[in-house]
Short mmCIF file of C-alpha atoms in Angstrom, two decimals:
data_model
loop_
_atom_site.label_atom_id
_atom_site.label_comp_id
_atom_site.label_asym_id
_atom_site.label_seq_id
_atom_site.Cartn_x
_atom_site.Cartn_y
_atom_site.Cartn_z
CA MET A 995 16.51 -157.87 34.75
CA GLU A 996 14.94 -160.68 32.86
CA TRP A 997 13.67 -162.00 29.58
CA SER A 998 11.61 -164.94 28.43
CA ALA A 999 12.00 -166.42 25.02
CA ALA A 1000 12.47 -169.64 23.08
CA GLY A 1001 16.09 -170.59 22.63
CA ILE A 1002 18.39 -173.35 21.38
CA VAL A 1003 21.01 -174.82 23.50
CA LEU A 1004 24.33 -174.64 21.99
CA SER A 1005 26.19 -176.03 24.97
CA ALA A 1006 26.04 -176.86 28.81
CA VAL A 1007 29.33 -177.22 30.59
CA PRO A 1008 29.31 -178.85 34.14
CA TYR A 1009 29.52 -176.14 36.78
CA GLY A 1010 30.08 -177.34 40.42
CA GLU A 1011 28.28 -180.58 41.32
CA GLY A 1012 24.83 -180.14 39.88
CA ASP A 1013 24.79 -176.69 37.89
CA ALA A 1014 25.53 -176.24 34.34
CA LEU A 1015 26.93 -173.08 32.49
CA ALA A 1016 24.65 -172.93 29.54
CA THR A 1017 24.92 -171.15 26.17
CA VAL A 1018 21.79 -170.56 24.29
CA PHE A 1019 20.67 -168.82 21.11
CA THR A 1020 17.72 -166.72 20.93
CA GLU A 1021 15.99 -164.70 18.13
CA ASP A 1022 15.70 -161.43 20.09
CA HIS A 1023 18.83 -161.70 22.35
CA GLY A 1024 21.27 -163.62 20.36
CA VAL A 1025 23.73 -165.84 22.00
CA TYR A 1026 23.41 -165.58 25.77
CA ARG A 1027 25.31 -167.31 28.45
CA GLY A 1028 23.82 -168.11 32.02
CA LEU A 1029 23.90 -170.60 34.86
CA ALA A 1030 21.28 -173.44 34.69
CA LYS A 1031 20.84 -174.19 38.21
CA GLY A 1032 20.43 -177.99 38.70
CA GLY A 1033 21.25 -178.30 35.10
CA LEU A 1034 23.04 -181.52 35.48
CA SER A 1035 20.63 -183.07 37.93
CA ARG A 1036 18.62 -186.32 36.77
CA ALA A 1037 15.42 -184.43 36.11
CA ARG A 1038 17.03 -181.37 34.36
CA ALA A 1039 19.92 -182.91 32.49
CA GLY A 1040 17.79 -183.97 29.57
CA VAL A 1041 16.79 -180.14 28.82
CA TRP A 1042 20.19 -178.73 28.50
CA GLN A 1043 21.50 -180.95 25.88
CA ALA A 1044 23.05 -179.14 22.79
CA GLY A 1045 20.45 -178.65 20.01
CA ASN A 1046 17.26 -178.76 22.21
CA LEU A 1047 14.74 -176.09 21.65
CA VAL A 1048 13.86 -174.77 25.12
CA GLU A 1049 11.40 -172.23 26.53
CA LEU A 1050 13.87 -169.86 28.50
CA ARG A 1051 13.86 -167.46 31.18
CA TRP A 1052 16.80 -165.38 32.04
CA VAL A 1053 17.12 -163.49 35.42
CA ALA A 1054 19.83 -161.19 36.62
CA ARG A 1055 19.92 -158.26 39.01
CA LEU A 1056 22.05 -156.29 36.75
CA PRO A 1057 22.28 -156.50 32.88
CA ASP A 1058 25.91 -157.26 32.71
CA GLN A 1059 25.68 -160.44 35.12
CA LEU A 1060 25.88 -163.77 33.99
CA GLY A 1061 22.50 -164.53 35.28
CA SER A 1062 20.61 -167.56 35.44
CA PHE A 1063 18.49 -169.87 33.24
CA SER A 1064 15.35 -171.78 33.88
CA GLY A 1065 13.91 -173.75 30.86
CA GLU A 1066 11.14 -176.07 29.75
CA LEU A 1067 11.80 -178.27 26.81
CA VAL A 1068 9.95 -177.46 23.55
CA HIS A 1069 11.55 -179.63 21.11
CA PRO A 1070 13.93 -182.53 22.09
CA SER A 1071 16.25 -182.35 18.98
CA ALA A 1072 18.84 -183.80 20.91
CA ALA A 1073 17.26 -187.01 21.87
CA LEU A 1074 15.83 -187.38 18.34
CA ALA A 1075 19.28 -187.40 16.89
CA MET A 1076 20.90 -189.67 19.22
CA HIS A 1077 20.37 -192.77 17.37
CA ASP A 1078 21.88 -191.76 14.01
CA PRO A 1079 25.59 -190.70 14.15
CA LEU A 1080 25.23 -188.40 10.84
CA ARG A 1081 22.16 -186.55 12.41
CA LEU A 1082 23.96 -186.25 15.80
CA ALA A 1083 27.12 -184.99 14.12
CA VAL A 1084 24.94 -182.45 12.14
CA LEU A 1085 23.45 -181.23 15.09
CA SER A 1086 26.50 -181.03 17.09
CA SER A 1087 28.35 -179.22 14.25
CA ALA A 1088 25.77 -176.68 13.76
CA CYS A 1089 25.51 -175.80 17.50
CA ALA A 1090 29.39 -175.65 17.85
CA VAL A 1091 29.68 -173.33 15.01
CA ALA A 1092 26.93 -171.06 16.20
CA GLU A 1093 28.36 -170.84 19.72
CA GLY A 1094 31.94 -170.40 18.20
CA ALA A 1095 31.09 -167.83 15.28
CA LEU A 1096 28.18 -165.37 16.63
CA PRO A 1097 28.93 -162.56 18.95
CA GLU A 1098 27.40 -162.60 22.44
CA ARG A 1099 24.06 -160.66 23.23
CA GLU A 1100 23.57 -159.39 19.52
CA PRO A 1101 20.31 -160.52 17.69
CA GLN A 1102 20.87 -162.52 14.64
CA THR A 1103 17.51 -163.14 13.34
CA ARG A 1104 18.25 -164.60 10.17
CA VAL A 1105 20.74 -167.01 11.57
CA PHE A 1106 18.25 -168.18 14.22
CA ALA A 1107 15.69 -168.70 11.66
CA GLY A 1108 17.98 -170.92 9.77
CA LEU A 1109 19.28 -172.92 12.69
CA LEU A 1110 15.59 -173.31 14.01
CA HIS A 1111 14.48 -174.59 10.63
CA LEU A 1112 17.75 -176.82 10.66
CA ILE A 1113 17.23 -178.48 13.91
CA VAL A 1114 13.51 -178.78 13.74
CA HIS A 1115 13.50 -180.41 10.00
CA LEU A 1116 16.65 -182.31 10.74
CA GLY A 1117 16.39 -185.82 9.20
CA ASP A 1118 18.53 -189.03 9.41
CA GLY A 1119 21.60 -189.91 7.60
CA LEU A 1120 22.95 -187.36 4.87
CA SER A 1121 19.69 -185.52 4.41
CA GLY A 1122 20.70 -182.80 6.98
CA VAL A 1123 24.13 -182.01 5.60
CA ALA A 1124 23.09 -179.83 2.57
CA PRO A 1125 20.78 -177.70 4.82
CA LEU A 1126 23.66 -177.20 7.21
CA ALA A 1127 26.05 -176.15 4.39
CA ALA A 1128 23.41 -173.62 3.07
CA TRP A 1129 22.93 -172.33 6.83
CA GLU A 1130 26.61 -171.96 7.00
CA LEU A 1131 26.72 -170.05 3.94
CA GLY A 1132 23.95 -167.75 5.34
CA LEU A 1133 25.89 -167.26 8.53
CA LEU A 1134 29.06 -166.20 6.56
CA ALA A 1135 26.98 -163.54 4.89
CA GLU A 1136 25.34 -162.37 8.17
CA LEU A 1137 28.90 -162.23 9.65
CA GLY A 1138 29.91 -159.82 6.64
CA TYR A 1139 31.75 -162.69 4.92
CA GLY A 1140 29.34 -163.74 2.30
CA LEU A 1141 30.35 -165.40 -0.95
CA ASP A 1142 29.48 -163.95 -4.15
CA LEU A 1143 27.94 -166.72 -6.23
CA SER A 1144 25.81 -164.27 -8.75
CA ALA A 1145 28.33 -164.35 -11.56
CA CYS A 1146 31.72 -165.81 -12.72
CA ALA A 1147 34.67 -163.47 -11.40
CA VAL A 1148 36.35 -164.24 -14.61
CA THR A 1149 34.13 -164.20 -17.47
CA GLY A 1150 31.13 -162.50 -16.07
CA GLY A 1151 29.02 -165.11 -17.07
CA ARG A 1152 26.07 -166.38 -14.84
CA ASP A 1153 25.99 -169.95 -16.08
CA GLY A 1154 28.21 -173.16 -15.42
CA LEU A 1155 29.47 -171.64 -12.10
CA ALA A 1156 31.40 -174.65 -10.59
CA TYR A 1157 34.06 -173.14 -8.31
CA VAL A 1158 34.61 -170.56 -5.80
CA SER A 1159 37.96 -168.73 -5.30
CA PRO A 1160 39.31 -169.40 -1.77
CA LYS A 1161 40.83 -166.05 -1.72
CA SER A 1162 38.03 -163.68 -2.91
CA GLY A 1163 34.82 -165.96 -2.12
CA ARG A 1164 33.66 -165.19 -5.88
CA ALA A 1165 32.23 -167.81 -8.04
CA VAL A 1166 34.13 -169.10 -11.08
CA SER A 1167 32.76 -170.78 -13.99
CA GLU A 1168 34.08 -174.14 -15.72
CA ALA A 1169 35.21 -171.97 -18.63
CA GLY A 1170 36.84 -169.36 -16.54
CA ALA A 1171 38.76 -171.61 -14.15
CA GLY A 1172 41.46 -172.57 -16.80
CA GLU A 1173 44.80 -173.42 -15.28
CA TRP A 1174 43.82 -172.30 -11.75
CA ARG A 1175 41.02 -175.04 -11.58
CA ASP A 1176 43.09 -177.07 -8.79
CA ARG A 1177 43.52 -174.20 -6.72
CA LEU A 1178 39.71 -173.41 -6.64
CA LEU A 1179 37.20 -174.85 -4.13
CA ARG A 1180 34.43 -176.92 -5.94
CA LEU A 1181 30.88 -175.19 -5.72
CA PRO A 1182 28.41 -178.08 -5.50
CA PRO A 1183 25.01 -177.22 -7.43
CA PHE A 1184 23.03 -177.65 -4.40
CA LEU A 1185 24.44 -174.37 -3.07
CA HIS A 1186 23.40 -172.36 -6.03
CA GLY A 1187 20.06 -173.38 -6.98
CA GLY A 1188 20.74 -176.81 -8.10
CA GLU A 1189 17.52 -179.05 -7.36
CA ALA A 1190 18.99 -182.59 -7.87
CA ALA A 1191 19.59 -184.55 -4.73
CA PRO A 1192 23.24 -184.13 -3.90
CA GLU A 1193 25.64 -186.98 -3.88
CA PRO A 1194 28.08 -187.39 -0.76
CA GLU A 1195 30.94 -185.95 -2.73
CA ASP A 1196 28.92 -182.87 -3.35
CA LEU A 1197 28.10 -182.52 0.26
CA LEU A 1198 31.84 -183.06 1.18
CA HIS A 1199 32.71 -180.27 -1.46
CA GLY A 1200 29.96 -177.94 0.23
CA LEU A 1201 31.36 -178.58 3.77
CA ARG A 1202 34.90 -177.91 2.36
CA LEU A 1203 33.68 -174.75 0.76
CA THR A 1204 32.17 -173.03 4.00
CA GLY A 1205 34.74 -174.76 6.24
CA HIS A 1206 37.46 -173.01 4.34
CA PHE A 1207 35.80 -169.55 4.89
CA LEU A 1208 34.59 -170.32 8.43
CA ALA A 1209 38.09 -171.23 9.16
CA ARG A 1210 39.76 -168.31 7.63
CA ASN A 1211 37.37 -165.40 8.26
CA VAL A 1212 35.46 -166.34 11.28
CA PHE A 1213 37.62 -168.68 13.56
CA GLY A 1214 40.92 -167.77 12.19
CA VAL A 1215 40.68 -164.06 12.92
CA ARG A 1216 40.07 -165.25 16.65
CA HIS A 1217 43.05 -167.52 16.44
CA SER A 1218 40.81 -170.38 17.27
CA PRO A 1219 40.47 -173.72 15.38
CA VAL A 1220 37.05 -174.83 13.68
CA PRO A 1221 35.15 -176.58 16.37
CA ALA A 1222 36.07 -180.05 16.77
CA ALA A 1223 32.36 -181.18 16.07
CA ARG A 1224 32.51 -179.50 12.58
CA THR A 1225 35.87 -181.47 11.94
CA MET A 1226 34.42 -184.69 12.96
CA LEU A 1227 31.31 -184.02 10.66
CA ALA A 1228 33.49 -183.43 7.82
CA ASP A 1229 35.46 -186.63 8.44
CA ARG A 1230 32.24 -188.65 8.41
CA ILE A 1231 30.94 -187.22 5.05
CA ALA A 1232 34.50 -187.90 3.71
CA VAL A 1233 34.20 -191.42 4.59
CA SER A 1234 30.63 -191.63 3.05
CA ALA A 1235 31.95 -190.04 -0.03
CA ALA A 1236 34.94 -192.35 -0.36
CA ALA A 1237 32.28 -195.40 0.06
CA SER A 1238 30.05 -194.06 -2.63
CA GLN A 1239 32.95 -193.49 -4.98
CA GLY A 1240 34.07 -196.95 -4.20
CA ARG A 1241 30.72 -198.53 -5.12
CA MET B 719 38.17 -171.73 64.56
CA GLY B 720 39.51 -174.29 66.66
CA GLY B 721 43.13 -174.40 65.60
CA PRO B 722 44.93 -175.16 62.41
CA GLU B 723 44.26 -178.89 62.69
CA LEU B 724 40.44 -178.45 62.76
CA ASP B 725 40.56 -175.80 59.85
CA THR B 726 42.54 -177.96 57.77
CA LEU B 727 40.33 -180.95 58.38
CA ILE B 728 37.38 -178.86 57.67
CA GLN B 729 38.78 -177.56 54.49
CA LEU B 730 39.81 -180.93 53.09
CA PHE B 731 36.18 -182.31 53.96
CA SER B 732 34.54 -179.34 52.35
CA ARG B 733 36.42 -180.07 48.91
CA LEU B 734 34.61 -183.46 48.81
CA PRO B 735 31.46 -183.94 46.51
CA GLY B 736 28.23 -183.17 48.21
CA LEU B 737 29.75 -181.30 51.10
CA GLY B 738 30.35 -177.62 51.66
CA GLN B 739 31.74 -175.79 54.55
CA ARG B 740 28.70 -176.14 56.75
CA SER B 741 28.31 -179.88 56.13
CA ALA B 742 32.15 -180.41 56.67
CA ARG B 743 31.91 -178.76 60.08
CA ARG B 744 29.23 -181.12 60.99
CA VAL B 745 31.32 -184.06 59.71
CA VAL B 746 34.23 -183.01 61.62
CA LEU B 747 32.22 -182.47 64.88
CA LYS B 748 30.70 -185.98 64.67
CA LEU B 749 34.17 -187.42 64.06
CA LEU B 750 35.49 -185.71 67.14
CA GLN B 751 32.81 -186.87 69.30
CA ALA B 752 34.43 -190.22 69.26
CA PRO B 753 37.94 -189.97 67.87
CA GLU B 754 38.85 -193.60 68.87
CA ALA B 755 35.69 -195.10 67.63
CA ARG B 756 35.24 -192.90 64.44
CA MET B 757 38.20 -190.77 63.69
CA LEU B 758 41.10 -193.08 64.10
CA PRO B 759 39.45 -196.18 62.13
CA LEU B 760 38.51 -193.50 59.39
CA ALA B 761 42.27 -192.23 59.19
CA ASN B 762 43.54 -195.82 59.11
CA ALA B 763 41.11 -196.92 56.39
CA LEU B 764 41.95 -194.04 54.40
CA ALA B 765 45.61 -194.50 54.54
CA ALA B 766 45.24 -198.28 53.89
CA ALA B 767 43.09 -197.39 50.71
CA ALA B 768 45.52 -194.80 49.46
CA ARG B 769 48.38 -197.36 49.58
CA ALA B 770 46.74 -200.27 48.15
CA VAL B 771 44.05 -199.15 45.64
CA ARG B 772 45.15 -198.79 42.28
CA THR B 773 43.72 -198.77 38.56
CA CYS B 774 43.30 -202.19 36.93
CA GLU B 775 45.58 -202.37 33.66
CA GLN B 776 42.96 -204.27 31.97
CA CYS B 777 39.68 -202.63 32.55
CA GLY B 778 40.46 -199.14 34.31
CA ASN B 779 38.50 -200.33 37.45
CA LEU B 780 39.65 -199.30 41.05
CA ASP B 781 40.83 -202.17 43.03
CA SER B 782 43.45 -203.31 45.63
CA GLN B 783 44.77 -205.81 43.06
CA SER B 784 45.48 -205.29 39.21
CA PRO B 785 44.04 -207.20 37.23
CA CYS B 786 41.12 -206.51 39.52
CA SER B 787 38.80 -208.73 41.30
CA ILE B 788 36.20 -208.78 38.36
CA CYS B 789 38.90 -209.17 35.63
CA SER B 790 40.55 -212.27 37.63
CA ASP B 791 37.12 -213.83 38.45
CA PRO B 792 36.98 -217.26 36.75
CA GLU B 793 33.32 -217.46 37.02
CA ARG B 794 32.76 -214.14 34.76
CA ASP B 795 31.56 -214.39 31.19
CA ARG B 796 34.57 -213.33 29.25
CA SER B 797 32.86 -213.38 26.03
CA MET B 798 31.03 -209.80 27.17
CA VAL B 799 32.63 -206.61 27.86
CA CYS B 800 30.30 -203.74 29.18
CA VAL B 801 31.89 -200.26 28.38
CA VAL B 802 31.03 -197.51 31.09
CA GLU B 803 32.35 -194.08 31.43
CA THR B 804 33.41 -194.03 35.00
CA VAL B 805 34.01 -196.42 37.90
CA GLY B 806 30.75 -195.12 39.55
CA ASP B 807 28.98 -196.49 36.47
CA LEU B 808 30.67 -199.96 37.03
CA TRP B 809 29.66 -199.98 40.68
CA ALA B 810 26.04 -199.29 39.73
CA LEU B 811 25.73 -202.20 37.39
CA GLU B 812 27.41 -204.43 39.82
CA ARG B 813 25.10 -203.31 42.46
CA ALA B 814 22.06 -204.48 40.41
CA ARG B 815 23.57 -207.99 40.10
CA ILE B 816 22.39 -208.45 36.55
CA TYR B 817 25.35 -208.63 34.58
CA GLN B 818 28.18 -211.27 34.68
CA GLY B 819 30.58 -210.20 32.02
CA LEU B 820 33.66 -208.06 32.34
CA TYR B 821 33.76 -204.28 32.18
CA HIS B 822 35.78 -201.53 30.60
CA VAL B 823 35.94 -198.05 32.16
CA LEU B 824 36.52 -195.40 29.22
CA GLY B 825 37.34 -192.67 31.93
CA GLY B 826 34.87 -190.22 30.14
CA THR B 827 33.18 -189.36 26.93
CA LEU B 828 34.44 -187.31 23.93
CA SER B 829 33.84 -183.68 24.52
CA ALA B 830 34.74 -180.90 22.26
CA LEU B 831 33.80 -178.40 25.00
CA SER B 832 35.99 -180.02 27.90
CA GLY B 833 38.67 -180.84 25.15
CA THR B 834 38.37 -184.57 25.87
CA GLY B 835 39.60 -186.27 22.70
CA PRO B 836 40.09 -189.98 21.65
CA ASP B 837 43.62 -189.74 23.02
CA ASP B 838 42.29 -188.88 26.46
CA LEU B 839 40.09 -191.97 26.61
CA ASN B 840 41.17 -195.35 28.06
CA LEU B 841 40.83 -197.24 24.91
CA PRO B 842 44.06 -199.28 23.91
CA PRO B 843 43.49 -201.84 26.78
CA LEU B 844 39.89 -202.41 25.46
CA LEU B 845 41.11 -202.91 21.49
CA THR B 846 44.01 -205.26 23.14
CA ARG B 847 41.38 -207.38 25.07
CA ILE B 848 39.17 -207.48 21.88
CA GLU B 849 42.20 -208.73 19.71
CA THR B 850 43.79 -211.12 22.31
CA SER B 851 40.87 -212.94 24.02
CA ASN B 852 37.55 -214.40 22.80
CA VAL B 853 35.26 -211.23 23.12
CA GLY B 854 31.95 -211.70 21.25
CA GLU B 855 30.00 -208.72 22.23
CA VAL B 856 30.82 -205.19 23.54
CA ILE B 857 27.91 -203.55 25.26
CA LEU B 858 27.93 -199.75 25.14
CA ALA B 859 26.56 -198.53 28.36
CA LEU B 860 27.30 -194.67 28.18
CA SER B 861 25.11 -191.87 29.30
CA ALA B 862 22.27 -190.57 27.12
CA THR B 863 23.66 -187.32 26.45
CA VAL B 864 24.73 -185.90 23.30
CA ASP B 865 28.66 -186.57 24.40
CA GLY B 866 27.76 -190.16 25.36
CA ALA B 867 25.80 -190.79 22.15
CA ALA B 868 28.71 -189.24 20.09
CA THR B 869 31.19 -191.22 21.99
CA ALA B 870 29.17 -194.64 21.44
CA HIS B 871 29.08 -193.88 17.77
CA TRP B 872 32.63 -193.11 17.52
CA LEU B 873 33.39 -196.30 19.48
CA ALA B 874 31.10 -198.48 17.45
CA ASP B 875 33.17 -197.16 14.23
CA ARG B 876 36.50 -197.74 16.04
CA LEU B 877 35.37 -201.47 16.94
CA ALA B 878 33.64 -202.21 13.63
CA PRO B 879 36.76 -203.84 12.10
CA SER B 880 37.16 -206.35 14.97
CA ARG B 881 33.67 -207.89 14.01
CA VAL B 882 32.48 -208.04 17.36
CA ARG B 883 28.88 -207.71 18.22
CA ILE B 884 28.09 -204.14 19.27
CA THR B 885 25.20 -203.39 21.51
CA ARG B 886 23.96 -200.45 23.53
CA VAL B 887 21.76 -200.36 26.65
CA ALA B 888 18.08 -199.47 26.03
CA GLN B 889 16.86 -196.09 26.65
CA GLY B 890 13.29 -195.18 27.40
CA VAL B 891 10.66 -195.37 30.16
CA PRO B 892 12.16 -195.91 33.83
CA VAL B 893 10.70 -198.61 35.97
CA GLY B 894 7.89 -196.86 38.13
CA GLY B 895 7.74 -194.08 35.74
CA ALA B 896 4.53 -192.70 34.66
CA LEU B 897 4.29 -191.60 30.83
CA ASP B 898 2.79 -188.05 31.66
CA VAL B 899 5.77 -186.83 33.54
CA LEU B 900 8.35 -188.17 31.03
CA ASP B 901 9.86 -185.51 28.73
CA ASP B 902 9.42 -185.45 25.03
CA GLY B 903 13.05 -186.93 24.45
CA THR B 904 12.71 -189.93 26.50
CA LEU B 905 9.29 -190.70 25.12
CA ALA B 906 10.66 -190.49 21.51
CA THR B 907 13.56 -192.60 22.46
CA ALA B 908 11.11 -195.09 24.14
CA LEU B 909 8.83 -195.30 21.20
CA ARG B 910 11.54 -195.94 18.77
CA ALA B 911 13.06 -198.42 20.92
CA ARG B 912 9.76 -200.33 21.38
CA ARG B 913 9.71 -204.18 20.67
#
């Protein structure tokens, strides 16, 4: 059994002295695990960094076996992100969420395309946060927990959508929010067609919105917490939002 | 194979880094060729090290005294602290003889996968040292991995209020390395850090 494909390294855990247990995400094979022999060696460790796009070859005697990976670096996303804390946090968060949320060995073409676009076009600073939140929104939809942002759940109107019900996942307009306003999640404009550059506060609301549904519908049902990398990113954005409000 | 003593010895050696069953057998055979000259001195040295070596309460280094010989050396530059992941990294820098400041061994990096959080790192002695002594610069010499970089950024944030100068070791082309064999990530990092 073997296949070759381009894939994104989601994680690589040390295994033994020089090997790594790698988790990758490919378009046609979904999330796959395998042993990367020599993955911790001086020559190969750079390849098996989370976020890197790698040309992979997976080989096993039987399809159900763990198998082993060999890989050649195609796009060094990890090295390109290391100098910038926010860029690195976005990359780590996306990889950790993909690894924790997606089922193994099931193709997720649209999620893969979104993640590939995210990591290849990832910019410095806050610029990667809005694409990440949009990708998480798409991930929720692909997993069957998509939010309904087409019309207000109360009034039925399509304009002025400003909130999302944390229970139903349906959009609520400013007019329809009424006395429940404080209990609803804010829907930042950049997540439903707004073209203006999002402020740090909008980005924080976007991450809180997708984070709520990821925690409840994806990680909660498995009794596992939201990945630490995702939480650390939200904390960083909260600091940026507080700083921008203080200005 | 040759009695429980030999089996136990081979088992113990085979658990060491770089040794498997086969190489452990070779080590034991070599030791047994000259028990008086090789085996007993090794046993005595192991016992002495196990009794004497401890972790330095100030920097996390391993030494037979605490504070360790580096922390208690008056010739060392006390205005600089180099933060490393492991004692092995400290030894590597000492071997190069290019750094005369103090060290701090963090004991690992933040890692969501292995479950290493901020509380698992040896950070309090570093914060205390920065508060109580005249440290002017903290050099972050952590590995060039995603976990190492994330830890460096986190540490830089934690140390920012103390107003010490925070620097990182450079990353890029190794001495003797040809550009055409370097991976794209190293090349990108080297170009970004050009001067």
